[in-house]
PDB file of C-alpha atoms in Angstrom:
ATOM      1  CA  ARG A  77      17.175  14.465 121.216  1.00  0.00           C
ATOM      2  CA  GLN A  78      20.011  12.530 122.806  1.00  0.00           C
ATOM      3  CA  ALA A  79      22.737  14.547 124.442  1.00  0.00           C
ATOM      4  CA  ARG A  80      26.309  14.147 123.233  1.00  0.00           C
ATOM      5  CA  LEU A  81      28.208  11.352 125.259  1.00  0.00           C
ATOM      6  CA  LEU A  82      31.658  12.598 123.387  1.00  0.00           C
ATOM      7  CA  HIS A  83      33.201  15.772 122.111  1.00  0.00           C
ATOM      8  CA  THR A  84      35.911  15.656 119.525  1.00  0.00           C
ATOM      9  CA  SER A  85      37.965  18.130 117.993  1.00  0.00           C
ATOM     10  CA  GLU A  86      40.842  18.301 115.592  1.00  0.00           C
ATOM     11  CA  LEU A  87      43.722  20.006 117.083  1.00  0.00           C
ATOM     12  CA  ALA A  88      47.185  21.368 115.144  1.00  0.00           C
ATOM     13  CA  PHE A  89      50.462  22.719 116.180  1.00  0.00           C
ATOM     14  CA  ASP A  90      51.301  26.381 114.548  1.00  0.00           C
ATOM     15  CA  ALA A  91      54.792  27.064 113.047  1.00  0.00           C
ATOM     16  CA  ASN A  92      55.305  28.824 116.819  1.00  0.00           C
ATOM     17  CA  ASP A  93      54.378  25.490 118.539  1.00  0.00           C
ATOM     18  CA  GLN A  94      51.354  27.054 119.673  1.00  0.00           C
ATOM     19  CA  LEU A  95      48.339  24.563 120.002  1.00  0.00           C
ATOM     20  CA  PHE A  96      44.916  25.665 118.118  1.00  0.00           C
ATOM     21  CA  GLU A  97      41.883  23.908 117.357  1.00  0.00           C
ATOM     22  CA  ARG A  98      41.440  23.901 113.822  1.00  0.00           C
ATOM     23  CA  THR A  99      37.674  24.515 113.466  1.00  0.00           C
ATOM     24  CA  ASP A 100      37.899  27.766 115.673  1.00  0.00           C
ATOM     25  CA  SER A 101      40.896  29.327 113.813  1.00  0.00           C
ATOM     26  CA  PRO A 102      40.427  28.716 109.978  1.00  0.00           C
ATOM     27  CA  GLU A 103      43.376  31.472 109.240  1.00  0.00           C
ATOM     28  CA  ARG A 104      45.893  29.638 111.257  1.00  0.00           C
ATOM     29  CA  GLN A 105      48.016  26.934 109.704  1.00  0.00           C
ATOM     30  CA  PRO A 106      49.722  23.690 111.153  1.00  0.00           C
ATOM     31  CA  ASN A 107      52.928  23.681 111.460  1.00  0.00           C
ATOM     32  CA  PRO A 108      54.648  22.158 108.102  1.00  0.00           C
ATOM     33  CA  LEU A 109      56.836  19.903 109.752  1.00  0.00           C
ATOM     34  CA  ASP A 110      53.603  18.062 111.193  1.00  0.00           C
ATOM     35  CA  ARG A 111      52.114  17.428 107.566  1.00  0.00           C
ATOM     36  CA  GLY A 112      50.682  14.287 107.418  1.00  0.00           C
ATOM     37  CA  ILE A 113      49.827  14.240 111.182  1.00  0.00           C
ATOM     38  CA  ARG A 114      46.498  14.734 112.522  1.00  0.00           C
ATOM     39  CA  ILE A 115      45.350  15.311 116.254  1.00  0.00           C
ATOM     40  CA  LEU A 116      41.813  14.049 117.336  1.00  0.00           C
ATOM     41  CA  HIS A 117      41.097  15.335 121.010  1.00  0.00           C
ATOM     42  CA  LEU A 118      38.818  13.199 122.795  1.00  0.00           C
ATOM     43  CA  GLU A 119      36.543  14.421 125.629  1.00  0.00           C
ATOM     44  CA  GLY A 120      33.946  12.980 127.760  1.00  0.00           C
ATOM     45  CA  GLU A 121      32.518   9.389 127.664  1.00  0.00           C
ATOM     46  CA  LEU A 122      34.583   6.703 125.898  1.00  0.00           C
ATOM     47  CA  PHE A 123      32.438   3.820 126.677  1.00  0.00           C
ATOM     48  CA  PHE A 124      30.273   1.369 124.447  1.00  0.00           C
ATOM     49  CA  GLY A 125      27.419   3.759 124.289  1.00  0.00           C
ATOM     50  CA  ALA A 126      29.951   6.477 122.821  1.00  0.00           C
ATOM     51  CA  THR A 127      31.023   3.814 119.695  1.00  0.00           C
ATOM     52  CA  GLY A 128      28.485   5.245 117.128  1.00  0.00           C
ATOM     53  CA  GLU A 129      30.057   9.096 117.768  1.00  0.00           C
ATOM     54  CA  LEU A 130      33.661   8.130 118.243  1.00  0.00           C
ATOM     55  CA  VAL A 131      33.267   5.818 114.601  1.00  0.00           C
ATOM     56  CA  GLY A 132      31.832   8.951 112.775  1.00  0.00           C
ATOM     57  CA  ALA A 133      34.819  11.333 114.348  1.00  0.00           C
ATOM     58  CA  LEU A 134      37.392   8.423 113.123  1.00  0.00           C
ATOM     59  CA  ASP A 135      36.165   7.496 109.771  1.00  0.00           C
ATOM     60  CA  LYS A 136      37.165  10.713 107.726  1.00  0.00           C
ATOM     61  CA  HIS A 137      40.243  10.485 109.558  1.00  0.00           C
ATOM     62  CA  LEU A 138      41.082   6.690 108.884  1.00  0.00           C
ATOM     63  CA  ASP A 139      40.191   7.054 105.298  1.00  0.00           C
ATOM     64  CA  ASP A 140      41.916  10.142 104.556  1.00  0.00           C
ATOM     65  CA  PRO A 141      45.426   9.501 102.028  1.00  0.00           C
ATOM     66  CA  ASP A 142      47.160  12.491 103.623  1.00  0.00           C
ATOM     67  CA  VAL A 143      46.928  11.140 107.220  1.00  0.00           C
ATOM     68  CA  ARG A 144      50.172   9.274 108.093  1.00  0.00           C
ATOM     69  CA  VAL A 145      49.864   9.523 111.695  1.00  0.00           C
ATOM     70  CA  LEU A 146      46.542   9.861 114.061  1.00  0.00           C
ATOM     71  CA  ILE A 147      47.304  10.844 117.417  1.00  0.00           C
ATOM     72  CA  LEU A 148      44.178  10.621 119.620  1.00  0.00           C
ATOM     73  CA  ARG A 149      44.508  12.711 122.803  1.00  0.00           C
ATOM     74  CA  MET A 150      42.767  11.327 125.232  1.00  0.00           C
ATOM     75  CA  LYS A 151      43.676  13.247 128.209  1.00  0.00           C
ATOM     76  CA  ARG A 152      39.580  14.429 129.040  1.00  0.00           C
ATOM     77  CA  ALA A 153      38.291  11.125 128.343  1.00  0.00           C
ATOM     78  CA  LYS A 154      36.970   8.707 130.975  1.00  0.00           C
ATOM     79  CA  ARG A 155      35.091   5.600 131.585  1.00  0.00           C
ATOM     80  CA  LEU A 156      37.148   3.805 128.531  1.00  0.00           C
ATOM     81  CA  ASP A 157      35.817   0.274 127.958  1.00  0.00           C
ATOM     82  CA  ALA A 158      36.691  -2.931 126.072  1.00  0.00           C
ATOM     83  CA  THR A 159      34.637  -2.165 123.454  1.00  0.00           C
ATOM     84  CA  VAL A 160      36.346   1.407 122.621  1.00  0.00           C
ATOM     85  CA  ALA A 161      39.649  -0.132 123.408  1.00  0.00           C
ATOM     86  CA  ARG A 162      38.793  -2.746 120.622  1.00  0.00           C
ATOM     87  CA  LEU A 163      37.451   0.037 118.548  1.00  0.00           C
ATOM     88  CA  PHE A 164      41.323   1.329 118.560  1.00  0.00           C
ATOM     89  CA  GLU A 165      42.815  -1.862 117.465  1.00  0.00           C
ATOM     90  CA  THR A 166      40.499  -1.844 114.433  1.00  0.00           C
ATOM     91  CA  ALA A 167      41.574   2.024 113.927  1.00  0.00           C
ATOM     92  CA  LYS A 168      45.157   0.942 114.106  1.00  0.00           C
ATOM     93  CA  ASP A 169      44.859  -1.884 111.616  1.00  0.00           C
ATOM     94  CA  ARG A 170      42.761   0.272 109.260  1.00  0.00           C
ATOM     95  CA  LEU A 171      45.745   2.724 109.107  1.00  0.00           C
ATOM     96  CA  ALA A 172      48.464  -0.028 109.048  1.00  0.00           C
ATOM     97  CA  ARG A 173      46.735  -1.038 106.113  1.00  0.00           C
ATOM     98  CA  ARG A 174      48.259   1.867 103.961  1.00  0.00           C
ATOM     99  CA  GLY A 175      51.188   2.137 105.597  1.00  0.00           C
ATOM    100  CA  ALA A 176      49.873   4.915 108.256  1.00  0.00           C
ATOM    101  CA  HIS A 177      50.126   4.753 112.463  1.00  0.00           C
ATOM    102  CA  LEU A 178      47.650   5.282 115.332  1.00  0.00           C
ATOM    103  CA  LEU A 179      49.103   7.007 118.443  1.00  0.00           C
ATOM    104  CA  LEU A 180      47.491   7.429 121.856  1.00  0.00           C
ATOM    105  CA  CYS A 181      48.533  10.115 124.096  1.00  0.00           C
ATOM    106  CA  GLY A 182      47.091  11.825 127.573  1.00  0.00           C
ATOM    107  CA  ILE A 183      46.802   8.471 128.774  1.00  0.00           C
ATOM    108  CA  THR A 184      45.699   8.237 132.498  1.00  0.00           C
ATOM    109  CA  PRO A 185      46.358   5.435 134.494  1.00  0.00           C
ATOM    110  CA  ASP A 186      42.626   4.189 134.587  1.00  0.00           C
ATOM    111  CA  VAL A 187      42.647   4.046 130.569  1.00  0.00           C
ATOM    112  CA  LEU A 188      46.206   2.525 130.405  1.00  0.00           C
ATOM    113  CA  GLN A 189      44.858  -0.282 132.618  1.00  0.00           C
ATOM    114  CA  VAL A 190      42.110  -0.928 130.358  1.00  0.00           C
ATOM    115  CA  LEU A 191      44.125  -0.721 127.340  1.00  0.00           C
ATOM    116  CA  ASP A 192      46.322  -3.402 129.133  1.00  0.00           C
ATOM    117  CA  LYS A 193      43.506  -6.064 130.050  1.00  0.00           C
ATOM    118  CA  SER A 194      42.073  -5.618 127.094  1.00  0.00           C
ATOM    119  CA  GLY A 195      45.399  -6.203 124.739  1.00  0.00           C
ATOM    120  CA  ALA A 196      44.807  -2.972 122.893  1.00  0.00           C
ATOM    121  CA  ALA A 197      48.007  -1.873 124.639  1.00  0.00           C
ATOM    122  CA  ASP A 198      49.892  -4.392 122.862  1.00  0.00           C
ATOM    123  CA  HIS A 199      47.864  -4.448 119.639  1.00  0.00           C
ATOM    124  CA  VAL A 200      48.762  -0.646 119.129  1.00  0.00           C
ATOM    125  CA  GLY A 201      52.170  -0.843 120.115  1.00  0.00           C
ATOM    126  CA  ARG A 202      53.511   0.464 123.657  1.00  0.00           C
ATOM    127  CA  GLU A 203      56.111   2.533 121.684  1.00  0.00           C
ATOM    128  CA  ASN A 204      52.763   4.211 120.779  1.00  0.00           C
ATOM    129  CA  LEU A 205      51.472   5.097 123.684  1.00  0.00           C
ATOM    130  CA  PHE A 206      52.198   8.154 125.799  1.00  0.00           C
ATOM    131  CA  PRO A 207      50.743   8.697 129.153  1.00  0.00           C
ATOM    132  CA  THR A 208      50.120  11.913 130.556  1.00  0.00           C
ATOM    133  CA  ARG A 209      52.944  13.670 131.979  1.00  0.00           C
ATOM    134  CA  ASN A 210      53.369  16.637 134.683  1.00  0.00           C
ATOM    135  CA  THR A 211      53.551  19.218 132.321  1.00  0.00           C
ATOM    136  CA  TRP A 212      50.896  20.668 130.185  1.00  0.00           C
ATOM    137  CA  PHE A 213      50.673  19.020 126.708  1.00  0.00           C
ATOM    138  CA  GLU A 214      53.862  17.237 127.176  1.00  0.00           C
ATOM    139  CA  ALA A 215      52.362  13.979 126.493  1.00  0.00           C
ATOM    140  CA  LEU A 216      51.127  15.202 123.255  1.00  0.00           C
ATOM    141  CA  LYS A 217      54.575  17.000 122.186  1.00  0.00           C
ATOM    142  CA  ALA A 218      56.103  13.530 122.576  1.00  0.00           C
ATOM    143  CA  ALA A 219      53.221  11.989 120.495  1.00  0.00           C
ATOM    144  CA  ARG A 220      53.833  14.391 117.710  1.00  0.00           C
ATOM    145  CA  ASP A 221      57.524  13.808 117.690  1.00  0.00           C
ATOM    146  CA  ARG A 222      56.774  10.006 117.552  1.00  0.00           C
ATOM    147  CA  GLY A 223      54.514  11.269 114.324  1.00  0.00           C
ATOM    148  CA  ARG A 224      57.526  12.851 112.689  1.00  0.00           C
ATOM    149  CA  GLU A 225      59.921  10.225 113.348  1.00  0.00           C
ATOM    150  CA  LEU A 226      57.343   7.867 111.805  1.00  0.00           C
ATOM    151  CA  VAL A 227      56.413  10.083 108.734  1.00  0.00           C
ATOM    152  CA  ARG A 228      60.053  10.514 107.854  1.00  0.00           C
ATOM    153  CA  GLU A 229      60.531   6.736 107.816  1.00  0.00           C
ATOM    154  CA  ARG A 230      58.436   6.138 105.319  1.00  0.00           C
ATOM    155  CA  PRO A 231      58.065   8.986 103.155  1.00  0.00           C
ATOM    156  CA  ARG A 232      54.976   9.294 101.053  1.00  0.00           C
ATOM    157  CA  SER A 233      55.750   7.414  97.832  1.00  0.00           C
ATOM    158  CA  ASP A 234      55.128   8.718  94.305  1.00  0.00           C
ATOM    159  CA  THR A 235      52.240   6.627  93.455  1.00  0.00           C
ATOM    160  CA  GLU A 236      50.450   8.062  96.782  1.00  0.00           C
ATOM    161  CA  SER A 237      48.338  10.650  96.109  1.00  0.00           C
ATOM    162  CA  PRO A 238      49.986  14.263  97.287  1.00  0.00           C
TER     163      PRO A 238
END
């Protein structure tokens, strides 16, 4: 049996703006203001050897019509390489085809350097990148605020599923 390189978990903010892991707290409800926003926390290795695990984690969110904004929190991700940067480009394109958005937050200087060199930073859009900040969860909250803006800019149409 092979060790996992990457750990993923789905996070949410509750009505009191407290962050929680959704699988650990099924009784807690996400803040209604964050409807349509999903936060996926990525921790561990983000190089070509982890792409299978990453694709598996992303697929359910990329294909979910209720996901209008997908935020990838990468604060504890390391060894990002060009293969994974291209995967982020593909994820952005898949979401964009249905009017949804990809945001990357908790980006360390090393990760930003790879995103820049690969062209993924421009492809995803610099306005959708949120580097690490001094205060805990500050980058994540900034990304969440951007996600709220994006959901408000393009409300769900009557032809989309509820």
